[in-house]
Coordinates of C-alpha atoms and ligand atoms in Angstrom, one line a residue:
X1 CA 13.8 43.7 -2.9
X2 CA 13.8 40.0 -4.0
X3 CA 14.9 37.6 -1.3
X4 CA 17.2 36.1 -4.1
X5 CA 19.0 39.4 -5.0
X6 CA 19.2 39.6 -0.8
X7 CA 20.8 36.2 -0.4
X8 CA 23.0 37.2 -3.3
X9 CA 24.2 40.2 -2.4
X10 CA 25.4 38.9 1.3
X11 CA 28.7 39.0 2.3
X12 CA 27.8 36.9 5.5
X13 CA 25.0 34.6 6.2
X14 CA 21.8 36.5 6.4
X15 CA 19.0 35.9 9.6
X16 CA 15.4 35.5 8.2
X17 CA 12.2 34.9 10.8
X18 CA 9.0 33.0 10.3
X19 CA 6.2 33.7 12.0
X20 CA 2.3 32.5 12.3
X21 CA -0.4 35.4 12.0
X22 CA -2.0 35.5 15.4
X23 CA -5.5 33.5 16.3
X24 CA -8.6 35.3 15.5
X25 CA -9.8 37.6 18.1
X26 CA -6.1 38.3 18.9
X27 CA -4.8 42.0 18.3
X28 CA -2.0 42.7 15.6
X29 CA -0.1 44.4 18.6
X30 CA 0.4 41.3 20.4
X31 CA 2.3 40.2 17.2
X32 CA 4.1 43.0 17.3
X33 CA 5.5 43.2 21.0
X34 CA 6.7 39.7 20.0
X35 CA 8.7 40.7 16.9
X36 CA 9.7 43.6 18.6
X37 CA 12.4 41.4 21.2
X38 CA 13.6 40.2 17.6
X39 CA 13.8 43.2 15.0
X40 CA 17.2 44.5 16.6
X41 CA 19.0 41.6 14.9
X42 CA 18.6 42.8 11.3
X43 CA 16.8 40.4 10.1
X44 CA 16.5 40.1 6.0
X45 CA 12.6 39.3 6.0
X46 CA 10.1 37.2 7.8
X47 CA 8.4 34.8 6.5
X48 CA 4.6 34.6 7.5
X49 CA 2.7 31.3 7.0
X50 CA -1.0 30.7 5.1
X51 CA -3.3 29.0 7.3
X52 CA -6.3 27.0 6.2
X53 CA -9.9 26.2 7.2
X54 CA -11.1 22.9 9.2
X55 CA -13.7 21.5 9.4
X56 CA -14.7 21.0 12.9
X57 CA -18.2 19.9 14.3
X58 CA -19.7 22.8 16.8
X59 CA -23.3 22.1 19.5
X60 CA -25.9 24.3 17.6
X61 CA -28.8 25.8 19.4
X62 CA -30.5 22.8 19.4
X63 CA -27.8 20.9 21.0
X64 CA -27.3 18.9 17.9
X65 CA -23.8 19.1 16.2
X66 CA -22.8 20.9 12.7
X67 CA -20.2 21.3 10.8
X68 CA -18.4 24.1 10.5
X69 CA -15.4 25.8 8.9
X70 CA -13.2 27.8 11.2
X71 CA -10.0 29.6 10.0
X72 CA -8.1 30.0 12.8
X73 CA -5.5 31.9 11.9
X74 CA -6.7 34.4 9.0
X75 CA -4.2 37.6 8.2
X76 CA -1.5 36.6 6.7
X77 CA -1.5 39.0 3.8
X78 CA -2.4 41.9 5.7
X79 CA 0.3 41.6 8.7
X80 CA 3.0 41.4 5.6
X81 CA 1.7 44.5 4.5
X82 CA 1.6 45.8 8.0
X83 CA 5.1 44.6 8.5
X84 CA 6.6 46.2 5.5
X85 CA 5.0 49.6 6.4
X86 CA 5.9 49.1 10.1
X87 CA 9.1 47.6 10.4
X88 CA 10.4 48.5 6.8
X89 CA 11.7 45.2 6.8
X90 CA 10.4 42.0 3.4
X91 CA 7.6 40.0 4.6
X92 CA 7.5 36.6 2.6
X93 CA 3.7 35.5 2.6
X94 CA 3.3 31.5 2.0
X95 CA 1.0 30.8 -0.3
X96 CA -1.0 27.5 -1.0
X97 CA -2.1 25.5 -2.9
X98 CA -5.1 24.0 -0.5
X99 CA -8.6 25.7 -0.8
X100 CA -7.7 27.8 -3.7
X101 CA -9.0 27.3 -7.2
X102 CA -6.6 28.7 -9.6
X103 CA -8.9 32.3 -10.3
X104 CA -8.9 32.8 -6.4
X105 CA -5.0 32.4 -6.5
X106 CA -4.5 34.9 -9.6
X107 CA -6.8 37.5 -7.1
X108 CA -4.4 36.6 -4.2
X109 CA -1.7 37.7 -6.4
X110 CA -2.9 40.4 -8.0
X111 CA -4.0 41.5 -4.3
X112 CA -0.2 41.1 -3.2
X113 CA 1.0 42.9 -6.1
X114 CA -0.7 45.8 -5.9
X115 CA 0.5 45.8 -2.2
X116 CA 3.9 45.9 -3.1
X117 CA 4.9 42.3 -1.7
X118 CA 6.8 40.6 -4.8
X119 CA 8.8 37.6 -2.8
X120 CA 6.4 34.3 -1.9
X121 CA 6.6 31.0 -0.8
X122 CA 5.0 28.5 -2.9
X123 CA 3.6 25.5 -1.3
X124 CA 1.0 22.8 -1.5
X125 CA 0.0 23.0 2.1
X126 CA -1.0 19.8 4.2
X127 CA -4.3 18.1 4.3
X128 CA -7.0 19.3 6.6
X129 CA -6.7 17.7 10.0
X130 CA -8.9 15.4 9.7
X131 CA -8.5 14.5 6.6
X132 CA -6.0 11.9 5.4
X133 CA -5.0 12.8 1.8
X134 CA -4.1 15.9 0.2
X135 CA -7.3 16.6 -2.3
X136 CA -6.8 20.0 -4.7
X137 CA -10.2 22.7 -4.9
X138 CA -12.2 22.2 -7.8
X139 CA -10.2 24.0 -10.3
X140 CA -6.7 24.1 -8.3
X141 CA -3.7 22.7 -7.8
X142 CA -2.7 19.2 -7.5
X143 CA 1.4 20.1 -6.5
X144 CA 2.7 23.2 -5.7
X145 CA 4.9 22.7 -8.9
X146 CA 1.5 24.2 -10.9
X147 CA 1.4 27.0 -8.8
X148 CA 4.9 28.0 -9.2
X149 CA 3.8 27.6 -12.7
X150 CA 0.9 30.0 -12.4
X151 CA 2.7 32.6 -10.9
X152 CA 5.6 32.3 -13.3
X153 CA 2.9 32.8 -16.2
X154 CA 1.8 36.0 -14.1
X155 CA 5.2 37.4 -14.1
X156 CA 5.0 37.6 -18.2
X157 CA 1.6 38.6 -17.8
X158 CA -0.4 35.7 -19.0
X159 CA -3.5 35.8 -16.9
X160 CA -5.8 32.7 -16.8
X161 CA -8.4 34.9 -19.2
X162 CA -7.2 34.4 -21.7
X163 CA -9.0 37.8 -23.3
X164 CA -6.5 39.4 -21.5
X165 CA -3.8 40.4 -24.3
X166 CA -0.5 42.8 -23.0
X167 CA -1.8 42.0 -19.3
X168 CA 0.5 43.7 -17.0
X169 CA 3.4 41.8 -15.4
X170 CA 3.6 40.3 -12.0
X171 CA 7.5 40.1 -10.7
X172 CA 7.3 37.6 -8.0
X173 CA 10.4 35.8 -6.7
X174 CA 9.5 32.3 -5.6
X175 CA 10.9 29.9 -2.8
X176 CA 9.7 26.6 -2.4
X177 CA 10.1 24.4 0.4
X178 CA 12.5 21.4 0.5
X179 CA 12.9 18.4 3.1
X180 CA 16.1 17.0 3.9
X181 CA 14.2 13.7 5.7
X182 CA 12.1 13.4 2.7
X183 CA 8.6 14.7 2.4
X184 CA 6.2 12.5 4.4
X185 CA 4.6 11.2 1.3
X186 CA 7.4 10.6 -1.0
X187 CA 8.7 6.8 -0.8
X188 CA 12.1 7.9 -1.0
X189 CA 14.5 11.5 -0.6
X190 CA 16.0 10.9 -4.0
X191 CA 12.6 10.9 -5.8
X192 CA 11.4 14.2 -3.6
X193 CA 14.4 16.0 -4.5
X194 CA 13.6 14.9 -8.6
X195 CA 10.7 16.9 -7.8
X196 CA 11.7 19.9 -6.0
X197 CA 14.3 19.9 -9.4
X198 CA 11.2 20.6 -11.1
X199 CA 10.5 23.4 -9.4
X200 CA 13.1 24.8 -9.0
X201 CA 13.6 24.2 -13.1
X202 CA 9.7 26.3 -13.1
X203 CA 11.3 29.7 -11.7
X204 CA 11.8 28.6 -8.1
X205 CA 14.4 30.9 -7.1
X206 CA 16.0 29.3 -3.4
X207 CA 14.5 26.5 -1.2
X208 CA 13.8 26.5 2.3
X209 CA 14.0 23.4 4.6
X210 CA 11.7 22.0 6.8
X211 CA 13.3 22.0 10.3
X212 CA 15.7 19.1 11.1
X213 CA 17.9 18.6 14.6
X214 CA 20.4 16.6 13.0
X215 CA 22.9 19.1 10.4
X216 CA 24.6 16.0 8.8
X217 CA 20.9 15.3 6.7
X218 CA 21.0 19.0 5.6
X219 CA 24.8 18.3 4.8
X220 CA 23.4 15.5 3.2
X221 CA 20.4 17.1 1.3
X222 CA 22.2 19.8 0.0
X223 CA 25.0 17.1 -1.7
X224 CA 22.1 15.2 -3.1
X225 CA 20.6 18.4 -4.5
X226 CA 24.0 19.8 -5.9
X227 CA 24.4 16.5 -7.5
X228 CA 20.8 16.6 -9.4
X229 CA 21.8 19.7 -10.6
X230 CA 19.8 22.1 -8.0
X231 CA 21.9 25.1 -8.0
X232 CA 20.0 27.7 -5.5
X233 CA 20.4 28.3 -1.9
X234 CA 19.1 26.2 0.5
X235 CA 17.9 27.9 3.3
X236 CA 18.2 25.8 6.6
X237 CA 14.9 26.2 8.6
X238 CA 15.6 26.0 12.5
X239 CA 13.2 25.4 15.6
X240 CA 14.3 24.8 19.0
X241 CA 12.3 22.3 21.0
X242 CA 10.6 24.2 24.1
X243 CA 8.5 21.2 25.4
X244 CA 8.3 17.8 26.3
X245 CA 5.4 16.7 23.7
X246 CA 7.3 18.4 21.0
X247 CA 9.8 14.6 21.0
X248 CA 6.7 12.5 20.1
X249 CA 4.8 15.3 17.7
X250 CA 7.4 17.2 15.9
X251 CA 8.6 13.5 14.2
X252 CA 4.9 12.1 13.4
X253 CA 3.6 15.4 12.1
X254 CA 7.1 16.6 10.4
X255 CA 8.7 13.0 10.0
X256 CA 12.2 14.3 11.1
X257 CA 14.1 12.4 13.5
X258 CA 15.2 14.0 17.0
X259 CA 18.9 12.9 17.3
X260 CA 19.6 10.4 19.9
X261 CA 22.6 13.1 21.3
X262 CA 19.5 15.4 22.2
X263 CA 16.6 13.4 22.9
X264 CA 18.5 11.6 25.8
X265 CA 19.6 14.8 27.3
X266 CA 16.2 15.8 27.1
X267 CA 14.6 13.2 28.4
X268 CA 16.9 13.9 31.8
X269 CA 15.1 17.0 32.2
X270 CA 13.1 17.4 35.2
X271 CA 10.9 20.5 34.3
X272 CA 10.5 22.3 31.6
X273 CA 12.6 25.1 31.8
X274 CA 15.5 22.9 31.8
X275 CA 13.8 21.5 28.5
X276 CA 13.6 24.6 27.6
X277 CA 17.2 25.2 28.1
X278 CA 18.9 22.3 26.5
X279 CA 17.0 22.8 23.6
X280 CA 18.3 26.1 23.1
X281 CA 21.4 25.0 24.0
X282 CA 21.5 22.6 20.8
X283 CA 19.8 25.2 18.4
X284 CA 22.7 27.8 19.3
X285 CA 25.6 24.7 18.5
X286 CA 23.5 24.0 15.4
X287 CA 23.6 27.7 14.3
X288 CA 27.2 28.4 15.0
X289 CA 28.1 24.9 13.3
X290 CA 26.1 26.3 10.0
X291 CA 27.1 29.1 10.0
X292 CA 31.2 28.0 9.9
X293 CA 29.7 26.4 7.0
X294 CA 28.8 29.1 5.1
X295 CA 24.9 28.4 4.7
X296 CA 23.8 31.8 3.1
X297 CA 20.3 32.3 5.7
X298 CA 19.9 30.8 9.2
X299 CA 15.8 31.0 9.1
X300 CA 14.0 30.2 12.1
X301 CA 10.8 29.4 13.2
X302 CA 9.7 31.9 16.4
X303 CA 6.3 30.1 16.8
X304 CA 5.6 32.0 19.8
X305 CA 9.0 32.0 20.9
X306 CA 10.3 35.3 20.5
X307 CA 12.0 35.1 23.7
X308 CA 13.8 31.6 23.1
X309 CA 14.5 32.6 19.7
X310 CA 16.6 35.7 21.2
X311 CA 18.3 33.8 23.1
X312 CA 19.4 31.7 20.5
X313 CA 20.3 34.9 17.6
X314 CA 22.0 36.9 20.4
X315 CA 24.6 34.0 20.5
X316 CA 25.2 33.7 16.4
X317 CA 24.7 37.1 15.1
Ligands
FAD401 P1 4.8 19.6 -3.3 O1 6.0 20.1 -3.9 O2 3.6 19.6 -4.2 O3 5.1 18.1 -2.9 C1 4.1 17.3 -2.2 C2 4.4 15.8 -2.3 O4 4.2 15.4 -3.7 C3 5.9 15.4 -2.1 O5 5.9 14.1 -1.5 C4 6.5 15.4 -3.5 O6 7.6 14.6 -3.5 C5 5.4 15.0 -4.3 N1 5.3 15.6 -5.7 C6 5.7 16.8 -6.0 N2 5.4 17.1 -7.3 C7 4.9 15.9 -7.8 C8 4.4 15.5 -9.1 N3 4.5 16.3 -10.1 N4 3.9 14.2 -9.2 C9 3.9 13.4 -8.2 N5 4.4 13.7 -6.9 C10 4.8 15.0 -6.7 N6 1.8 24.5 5.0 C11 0.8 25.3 5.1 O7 -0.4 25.0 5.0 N7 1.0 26.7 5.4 C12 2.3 27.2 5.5 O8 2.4 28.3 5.7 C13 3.4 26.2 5.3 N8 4.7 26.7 5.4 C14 5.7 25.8 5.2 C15 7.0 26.3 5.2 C16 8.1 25.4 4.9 C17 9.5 25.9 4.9 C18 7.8 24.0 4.7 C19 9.0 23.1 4.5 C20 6.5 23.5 4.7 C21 5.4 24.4 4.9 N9 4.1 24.0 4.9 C22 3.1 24.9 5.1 C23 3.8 22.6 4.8 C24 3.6 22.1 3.3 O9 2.5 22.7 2.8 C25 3.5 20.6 3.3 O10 4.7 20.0 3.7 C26 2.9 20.0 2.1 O11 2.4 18.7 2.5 C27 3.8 19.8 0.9 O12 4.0 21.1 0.3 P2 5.1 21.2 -0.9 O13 5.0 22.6 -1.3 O14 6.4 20.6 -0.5 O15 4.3 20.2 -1.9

């Protein structure tokens, strides 16, 4: 079913998970014993993100270095499939934009169509690590606005060969990904949100947030949305904070801001369990607080969490 037709056919506010395939050399089942502590809950999908190569430099035999690529985390299609046919429950793949050319991501789609998985989330994805710019493939995309309009071409059946008369039909729904701090390269929110009106005005069907601590800039995004004219949900993405590192990191690689309410709590905590608690603590008053609002999903990120993340949906759902 499309995640669209699901958000619309909700009574309530829906629960929706992401996860992250597991590091090569892992086993699928490990994956599984961790959605396992969450499945009870219902949840409407799960989301599970695309992961690209780096570059890293490796000691060869000769005990010089050389480059290599490494993909870390490789799967992602096949644990959606594995999840539908296991759990019987949508699995959103991501799908970028980064280290695809444009006939590589028609294959990717045709690949997920043919599997039966029709709901994806379109994004750019970020620049290598250690690389300071976002640079397309040869032959892909710049924005993830041109993807979104690739797979909407798909979905009438216009393939990219253009031999290819009364192609058959694709019938993806798309989400795109929305960030009520502003993306971290856009000067300003009001000019992000003139673009994620673009794609949402190319067949994106709902958005989903990056996290945020703070519900007063969701509040805030979604007003600046409604008053562009962006009319689909606007699924809140949630995280709790489990570690100490996580105040410096998660607002330099995310740029969010930690409230100051939380981060001076936290900062009180001697180990990290009690971290580990008031950060739950907030997640669970962020929830219930979102919920009186009436936001259609509460989506969160389990990141290895499973047990934190039970904590938190045992309290809200
Ligand atoms: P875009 O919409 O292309 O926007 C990128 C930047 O360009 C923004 O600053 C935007 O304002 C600007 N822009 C957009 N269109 C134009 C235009 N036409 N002209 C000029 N400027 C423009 N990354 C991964 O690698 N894998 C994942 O699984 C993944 N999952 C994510 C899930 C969510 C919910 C979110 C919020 C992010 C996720 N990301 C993931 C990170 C994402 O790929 C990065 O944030 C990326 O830098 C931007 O992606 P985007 O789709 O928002 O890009």
């Amino acid at each position: 079913m499309h995640i669209i037709d699901t958000i619309n056919n909700a009574p309530n506010t829906l629960l929706s998970l992401e996860i992250l395939p597991p590091l090569k050399g892992k086993k699928i089942t490990d994956l599984f014993s961790h959605l396992d502590k969450l499945v009870e809950f219902n949840p409407s999908w799960i989301n599970v993100t695309y992961h690209r190569s780096e570059t890293m430099f490796r000691k060869n035999e000769s005990g010089n270095f050389e480059k290599v690529e490494i993909r870390k985390r490789p799967g992602t299609v096949g644990i959606c499939a594995a999840i539908k046919n296991y759990y019987k429950i949508e699995a959103v793949p991501h799908l970028i934009c980064g280290g695809f050319s444009k006939r590589e991501t028609e294959d990717a789609l045709i690949d997920l169509h043919f599997l039966g998985i029709d709901n994806v989330l379109v994004l750019r994805g970020d620049p290598p690590k250690n690389e300071s710019q976002f640079e397309a493939n040869k032959n892909g995309h710049n924005y993830a606005i041109q993807l979104v309009n690739q797979i909407q071409a798909l979905n009438k059946g216009i393939y990219l060969d253009t031999d290819i008369i009364n192609g058959s039909n694709t019938n993806f729904c798309m989400g795109i990904a929305g960030y009520p701090e502003k993306h971290i390269e856009s000067p300003n929110l009001d000019e992000d949100v003139y673009f994620t009106k673009q794609k949402v005005e190319a067949g994106a069907s709902y958005i989903m947030t990056q996290m945020f601590f703070d519900n007063a800039k969701y509040i805030n995004y979604v007003e600046k949305c409604r008053q562009i004219g962006i009319n689909v949900p606007i699924i809140p993405g949630l995280k709790p904070l489990t570690n100490k590192n996580q105040l410096h990191t998660l607002p330099k690689i995310f740029n969010i801001e930690i409230p100051y309410a939380l981060s001076h709590e936290l900062h009180k905590s001697k180990t990290d369990k009690e971290f580990e608690t008031i950060g739950t603590e907030w997640l669970i008053q962020q929830s219930k607080e979102l919920k009186k609002l009436g936001v259609p999903v509460l989506h969160y990120y389990t990141l290895g969490k499973p047990e934190v993340i039970k904590n938190v949906i045992k309290n809200i759902f």
